[in-house]
CSV table of C-alpha atoms in Angstrom, one decimal:
chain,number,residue,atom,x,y,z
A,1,UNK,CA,-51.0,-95.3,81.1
A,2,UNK,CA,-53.9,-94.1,83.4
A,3,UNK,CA,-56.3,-94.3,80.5
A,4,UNK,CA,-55.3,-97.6,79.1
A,5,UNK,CA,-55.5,-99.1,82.8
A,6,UNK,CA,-59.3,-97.2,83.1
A,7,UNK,CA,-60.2,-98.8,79.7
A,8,UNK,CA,-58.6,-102.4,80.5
A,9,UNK,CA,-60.5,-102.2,84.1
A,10,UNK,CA,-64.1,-101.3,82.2
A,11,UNK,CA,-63.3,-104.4,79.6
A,12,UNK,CA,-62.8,-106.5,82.7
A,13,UNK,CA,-65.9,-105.4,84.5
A,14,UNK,CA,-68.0,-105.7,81.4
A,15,UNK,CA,-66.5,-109.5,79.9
A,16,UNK,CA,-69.7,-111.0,80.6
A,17,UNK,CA,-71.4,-109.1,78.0
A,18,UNK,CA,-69.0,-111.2,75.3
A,19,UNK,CA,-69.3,-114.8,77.4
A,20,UNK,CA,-66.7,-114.4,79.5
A,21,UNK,CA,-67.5,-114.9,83.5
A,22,UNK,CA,-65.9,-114.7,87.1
A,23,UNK,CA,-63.8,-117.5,88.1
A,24,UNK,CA,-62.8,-116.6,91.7
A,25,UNK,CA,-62.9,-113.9,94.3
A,26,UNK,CA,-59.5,-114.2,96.6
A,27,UNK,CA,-58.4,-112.8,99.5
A,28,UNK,CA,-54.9,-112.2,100.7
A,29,UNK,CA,-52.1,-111.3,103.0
A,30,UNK,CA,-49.0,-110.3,101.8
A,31,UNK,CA,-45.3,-109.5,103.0
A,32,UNK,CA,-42.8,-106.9,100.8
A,33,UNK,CA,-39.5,-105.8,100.8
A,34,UNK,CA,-37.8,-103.0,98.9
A,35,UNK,CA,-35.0,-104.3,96.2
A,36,UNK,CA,-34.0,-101.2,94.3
A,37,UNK,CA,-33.8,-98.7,97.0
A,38,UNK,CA,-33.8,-94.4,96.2
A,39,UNK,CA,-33.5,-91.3,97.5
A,40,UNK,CA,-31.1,-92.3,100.6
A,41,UNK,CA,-33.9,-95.1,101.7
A,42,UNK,CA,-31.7,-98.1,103.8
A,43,UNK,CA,-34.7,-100.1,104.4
A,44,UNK,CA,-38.3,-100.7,103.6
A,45,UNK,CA,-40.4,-103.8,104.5
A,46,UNK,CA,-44.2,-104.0,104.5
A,47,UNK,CA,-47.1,-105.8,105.8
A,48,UNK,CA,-50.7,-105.7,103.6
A,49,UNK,CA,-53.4,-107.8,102.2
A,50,UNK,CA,-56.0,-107.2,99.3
A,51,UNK,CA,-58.4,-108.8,96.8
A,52,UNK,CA,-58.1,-110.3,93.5
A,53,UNK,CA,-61.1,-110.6,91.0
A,54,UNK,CA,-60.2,-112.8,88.5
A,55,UNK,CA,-62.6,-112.9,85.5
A,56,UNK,CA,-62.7,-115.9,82.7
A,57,UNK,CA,-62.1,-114.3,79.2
A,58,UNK,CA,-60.7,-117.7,77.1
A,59,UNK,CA,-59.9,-121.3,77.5
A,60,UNK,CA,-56.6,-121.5,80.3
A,61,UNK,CA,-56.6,-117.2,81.0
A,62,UNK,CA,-58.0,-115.0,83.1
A,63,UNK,CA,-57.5,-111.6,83.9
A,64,UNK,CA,-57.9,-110.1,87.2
A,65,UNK,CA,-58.3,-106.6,89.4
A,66,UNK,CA,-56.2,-106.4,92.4
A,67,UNK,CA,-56.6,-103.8,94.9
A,68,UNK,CA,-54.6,-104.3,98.4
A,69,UNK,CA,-53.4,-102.2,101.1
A,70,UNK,CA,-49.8,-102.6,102.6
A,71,UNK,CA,-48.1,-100.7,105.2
A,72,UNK,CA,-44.2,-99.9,104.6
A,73,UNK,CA,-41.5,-99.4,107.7
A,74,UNK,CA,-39.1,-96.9,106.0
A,75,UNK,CA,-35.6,-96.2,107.2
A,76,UNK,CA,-33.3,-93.4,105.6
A,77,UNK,CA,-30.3,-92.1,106.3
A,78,UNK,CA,-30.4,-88.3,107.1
A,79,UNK,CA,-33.7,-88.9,107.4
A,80,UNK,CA,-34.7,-85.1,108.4
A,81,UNK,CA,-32.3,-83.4,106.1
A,82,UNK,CA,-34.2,-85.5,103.2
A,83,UNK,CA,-37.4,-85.3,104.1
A,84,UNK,CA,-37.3,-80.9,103.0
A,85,UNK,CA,-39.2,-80.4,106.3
A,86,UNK,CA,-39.8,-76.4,106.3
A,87,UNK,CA,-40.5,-76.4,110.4
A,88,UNK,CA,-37.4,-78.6,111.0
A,89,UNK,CA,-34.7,-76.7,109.2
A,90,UNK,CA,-36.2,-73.0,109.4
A,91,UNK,CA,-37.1,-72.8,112.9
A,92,UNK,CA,-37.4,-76.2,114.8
A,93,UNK,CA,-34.3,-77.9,115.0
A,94,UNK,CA,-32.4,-74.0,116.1
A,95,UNK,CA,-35.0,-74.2,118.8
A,96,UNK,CA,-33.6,-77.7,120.0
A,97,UNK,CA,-29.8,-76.7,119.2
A,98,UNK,CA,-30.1,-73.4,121.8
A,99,UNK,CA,-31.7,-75.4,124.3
A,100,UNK,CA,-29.0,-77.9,124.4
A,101,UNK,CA,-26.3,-75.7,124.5
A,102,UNK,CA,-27.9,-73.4,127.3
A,103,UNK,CA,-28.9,-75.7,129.8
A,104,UNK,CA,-26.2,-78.7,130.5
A,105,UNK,CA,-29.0,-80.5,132.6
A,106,UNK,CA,-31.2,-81.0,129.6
A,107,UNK,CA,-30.5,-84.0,126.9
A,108,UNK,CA,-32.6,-85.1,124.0
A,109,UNK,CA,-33.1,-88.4,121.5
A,110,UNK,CA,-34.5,-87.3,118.7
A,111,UNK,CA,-36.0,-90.6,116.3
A,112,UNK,CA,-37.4,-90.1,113.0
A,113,UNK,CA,-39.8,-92.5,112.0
A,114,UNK,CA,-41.3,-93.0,108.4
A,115,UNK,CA,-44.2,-95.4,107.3
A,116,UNK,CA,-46.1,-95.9,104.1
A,117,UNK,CA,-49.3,-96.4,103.3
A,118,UNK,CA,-49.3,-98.0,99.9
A,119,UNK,CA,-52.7,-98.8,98.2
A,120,UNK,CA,-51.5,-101.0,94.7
A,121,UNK,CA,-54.6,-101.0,92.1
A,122,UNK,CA,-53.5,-103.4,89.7
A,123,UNK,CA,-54.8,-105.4,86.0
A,124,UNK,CA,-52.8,-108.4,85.1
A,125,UNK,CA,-53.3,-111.6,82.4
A,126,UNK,CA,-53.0,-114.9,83.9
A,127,UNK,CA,-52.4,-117.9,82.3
A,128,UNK,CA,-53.8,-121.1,84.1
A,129,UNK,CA,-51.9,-124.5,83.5
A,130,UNK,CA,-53.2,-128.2,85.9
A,131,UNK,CA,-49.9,-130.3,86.6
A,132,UNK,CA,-52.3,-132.4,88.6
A,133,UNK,CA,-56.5,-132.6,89.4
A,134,UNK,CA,-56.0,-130.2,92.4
A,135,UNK,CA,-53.3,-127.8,91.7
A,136,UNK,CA,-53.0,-125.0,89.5
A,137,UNK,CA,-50.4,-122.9,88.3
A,138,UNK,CA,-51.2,-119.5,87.2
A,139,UNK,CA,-48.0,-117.2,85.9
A,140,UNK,CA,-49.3,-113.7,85.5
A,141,UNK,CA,-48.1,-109.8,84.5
A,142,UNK,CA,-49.3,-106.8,84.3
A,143,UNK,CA,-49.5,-103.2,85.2
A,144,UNK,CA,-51.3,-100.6,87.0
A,145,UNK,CA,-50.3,-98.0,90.1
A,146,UNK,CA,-49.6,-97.2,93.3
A,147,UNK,CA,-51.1,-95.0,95.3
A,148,UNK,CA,-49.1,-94.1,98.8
A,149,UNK,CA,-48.5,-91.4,101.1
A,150,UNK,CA,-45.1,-91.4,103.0
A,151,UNK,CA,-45.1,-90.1,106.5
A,152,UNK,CA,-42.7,-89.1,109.1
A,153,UNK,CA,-43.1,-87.7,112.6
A,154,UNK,CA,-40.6,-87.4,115.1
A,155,UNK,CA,-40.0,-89.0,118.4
A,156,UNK,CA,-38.4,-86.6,121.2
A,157,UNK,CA,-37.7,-87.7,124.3
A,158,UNK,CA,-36.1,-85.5,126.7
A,159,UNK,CA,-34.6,-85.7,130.1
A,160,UNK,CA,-34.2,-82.6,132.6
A,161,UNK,CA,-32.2,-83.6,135.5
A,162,UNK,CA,-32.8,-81.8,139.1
A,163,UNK,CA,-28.8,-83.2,140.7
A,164,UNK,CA,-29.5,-81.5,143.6
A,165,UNK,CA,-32.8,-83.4,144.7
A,166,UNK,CA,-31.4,-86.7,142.4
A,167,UNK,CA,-34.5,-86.3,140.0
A,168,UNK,CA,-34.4,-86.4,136.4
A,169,UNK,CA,-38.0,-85.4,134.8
A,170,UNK,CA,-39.1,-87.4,131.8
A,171,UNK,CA,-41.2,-86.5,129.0
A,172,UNK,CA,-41.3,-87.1,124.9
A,173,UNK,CA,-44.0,-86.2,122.5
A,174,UNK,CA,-44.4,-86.7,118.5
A,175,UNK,CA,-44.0,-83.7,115.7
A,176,UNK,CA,-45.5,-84.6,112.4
A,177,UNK,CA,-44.1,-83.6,108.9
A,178,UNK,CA,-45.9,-82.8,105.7
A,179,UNK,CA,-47.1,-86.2,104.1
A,180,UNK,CA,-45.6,-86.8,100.5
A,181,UNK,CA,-48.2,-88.2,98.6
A,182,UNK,CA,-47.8,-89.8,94.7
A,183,UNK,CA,-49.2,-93.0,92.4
A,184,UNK,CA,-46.0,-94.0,90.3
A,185,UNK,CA,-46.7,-96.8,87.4
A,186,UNK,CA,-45.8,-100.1,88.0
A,187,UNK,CA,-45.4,-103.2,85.9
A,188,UNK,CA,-45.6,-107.0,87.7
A,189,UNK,CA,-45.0,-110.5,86.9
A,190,UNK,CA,-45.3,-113.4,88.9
A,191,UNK,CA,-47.0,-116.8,89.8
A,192,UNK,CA,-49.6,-117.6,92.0
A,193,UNK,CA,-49.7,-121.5,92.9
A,194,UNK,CA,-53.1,-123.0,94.1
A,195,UNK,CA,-55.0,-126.6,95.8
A,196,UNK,CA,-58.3,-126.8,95.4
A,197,UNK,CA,-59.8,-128.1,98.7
A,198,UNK,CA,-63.3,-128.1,97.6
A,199,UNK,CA,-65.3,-127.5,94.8
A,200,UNK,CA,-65.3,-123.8,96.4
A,201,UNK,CA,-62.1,-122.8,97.9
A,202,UNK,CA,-58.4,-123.0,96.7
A,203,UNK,CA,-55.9,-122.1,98.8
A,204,UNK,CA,-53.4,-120.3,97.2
A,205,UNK,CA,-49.5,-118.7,97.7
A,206,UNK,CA,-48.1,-116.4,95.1
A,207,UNK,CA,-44.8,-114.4,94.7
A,208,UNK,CA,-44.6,-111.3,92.6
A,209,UNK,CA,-42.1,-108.8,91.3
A,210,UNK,CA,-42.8,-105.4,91.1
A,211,UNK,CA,-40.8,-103.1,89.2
A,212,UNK,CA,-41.9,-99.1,89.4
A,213,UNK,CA,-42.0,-97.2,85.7
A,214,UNK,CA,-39.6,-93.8,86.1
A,215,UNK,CA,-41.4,-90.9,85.5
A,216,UNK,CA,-39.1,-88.1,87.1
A,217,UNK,CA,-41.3,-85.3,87.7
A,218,UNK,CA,-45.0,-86.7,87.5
A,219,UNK,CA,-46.9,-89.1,89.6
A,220,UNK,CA,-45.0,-88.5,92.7
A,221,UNK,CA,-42.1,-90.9,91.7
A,222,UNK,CA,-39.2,-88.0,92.9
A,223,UNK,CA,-40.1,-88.7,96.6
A,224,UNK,CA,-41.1,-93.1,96.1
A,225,UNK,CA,-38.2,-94.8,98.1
A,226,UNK,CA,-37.5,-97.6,95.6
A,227,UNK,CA,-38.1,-99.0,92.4
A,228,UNK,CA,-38.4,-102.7,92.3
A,229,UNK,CA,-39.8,-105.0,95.3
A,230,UNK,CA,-40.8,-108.3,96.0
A,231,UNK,CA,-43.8,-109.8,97.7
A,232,UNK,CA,-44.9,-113.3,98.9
A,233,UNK,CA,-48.9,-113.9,99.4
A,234,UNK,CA,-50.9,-116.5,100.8
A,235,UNK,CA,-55.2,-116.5,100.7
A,236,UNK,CA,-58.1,-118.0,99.8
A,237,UNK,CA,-59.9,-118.1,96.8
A,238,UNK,CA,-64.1,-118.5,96.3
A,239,UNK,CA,-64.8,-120.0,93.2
A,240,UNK,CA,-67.6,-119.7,91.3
């Protein structure tokens, strides 16, 4: 799939060589949320935005490149016991168990805390239909991948109380895991609705479903925490 994306992407770039021109440049915010959860994953909500290129190639479609950047919140249950962390289960988490149990004047919270970084490179067909002079309607799929690295640090914070002077001391600190890194396939589909303001700006909101290709094994999709999602975007679009 990685070379028919490559060869789709250099048809795009090089359209204008057969007549076919750039339409719009857009730029976006976007908010997701995981549908199909996986691997234990409770939770997953992101913030992002990104760019569209959308290039004329005949009368009423388009296709465009969309490259974006959106930041996950992950929560999982047994979070630490998923995550395979080496430090954790080998020598870290003995560590905190002794201390505990030796010394009734000390206490611990321990948080884990997972985010992903999620960069979606993306080719889709659009189709462009006018209900009226200013608005547009442009339904759309396609394919591409994403490219994320999952992290997770944890938060300790400890107490050690002094009764005898009625002072408990206060500190916490992060410990960082291993990043889990992958691009897994995806296909979309959606519909991006547009009003023109001028003759050089649309603004434009769009929802899209994105549903991730299983390839158990490769492209990091063992450790991606869901397989369908569903984003809302709003931006502008330059027109040329």
């Amino acid at each position: 799939m990685k070379r028919i994306l490559v060869l789709c992407l250099l048809y795009a770039l090089g359209a204008g060589s057969v007549g076919a021109q750039i339409q719009s440049i857009s730029f976006y915010s976007n908010y997701a949320v995981a549908l199909d959860k996986r691997i234990a994953v409770t939770h997953g909500t992101a913030v992002g935005g990104g760019v569209e290129l959308r290039i004329g190639v005949l009368d009423n479609y388009s296709v465009s490149i969309v490259g974006g950047y959106d930041l996950f919140s992950l929560q999982q249950d047994s979070a630490l016991a998923q995550w395979n962390w080496r430090f954790w289960t080998e020598r870290y988490q003995g560590i905190v168990r002794d201390n505990l149990a030796s010394d009734s004047s000390l206490s611990a919270t321990l948080n884990p805390v997972q985010k992903m970084d999620l960069l979606p490179l993306l080719l889709t067909v659009n189709a462009e239909f006018t209900p009226s002079k200013d608005f547009t309607l442009r339904p759309f799929v396609g394919g591409g991948f994403l490219f994320y690295t999952r992290r997770m640090y944890l938060v300790e914070d400890w107490q050690k109380r002094f009764s005898a002077i009625g002072y408990t001391f206060e500190y916490s600190y992060r410990n960082f895991a291993q990043n889990k890194v992958g691009n897994p396939a995806v296909l979309i589909g959606g519909v991006t609705a547009g009003y023109q303001v001028n003759d050089f700006i649309t603004l434009d909101v769009a929802a899209r479903y994105l549903t991730v290709l299983p390839t158990t094994g490769k492209l990091g999709f063992d450790e991606f925490p869901f397989t369908s999602a569903l984003d809302f975007k709003v931006g502008v679009s330059l027109l040329y």
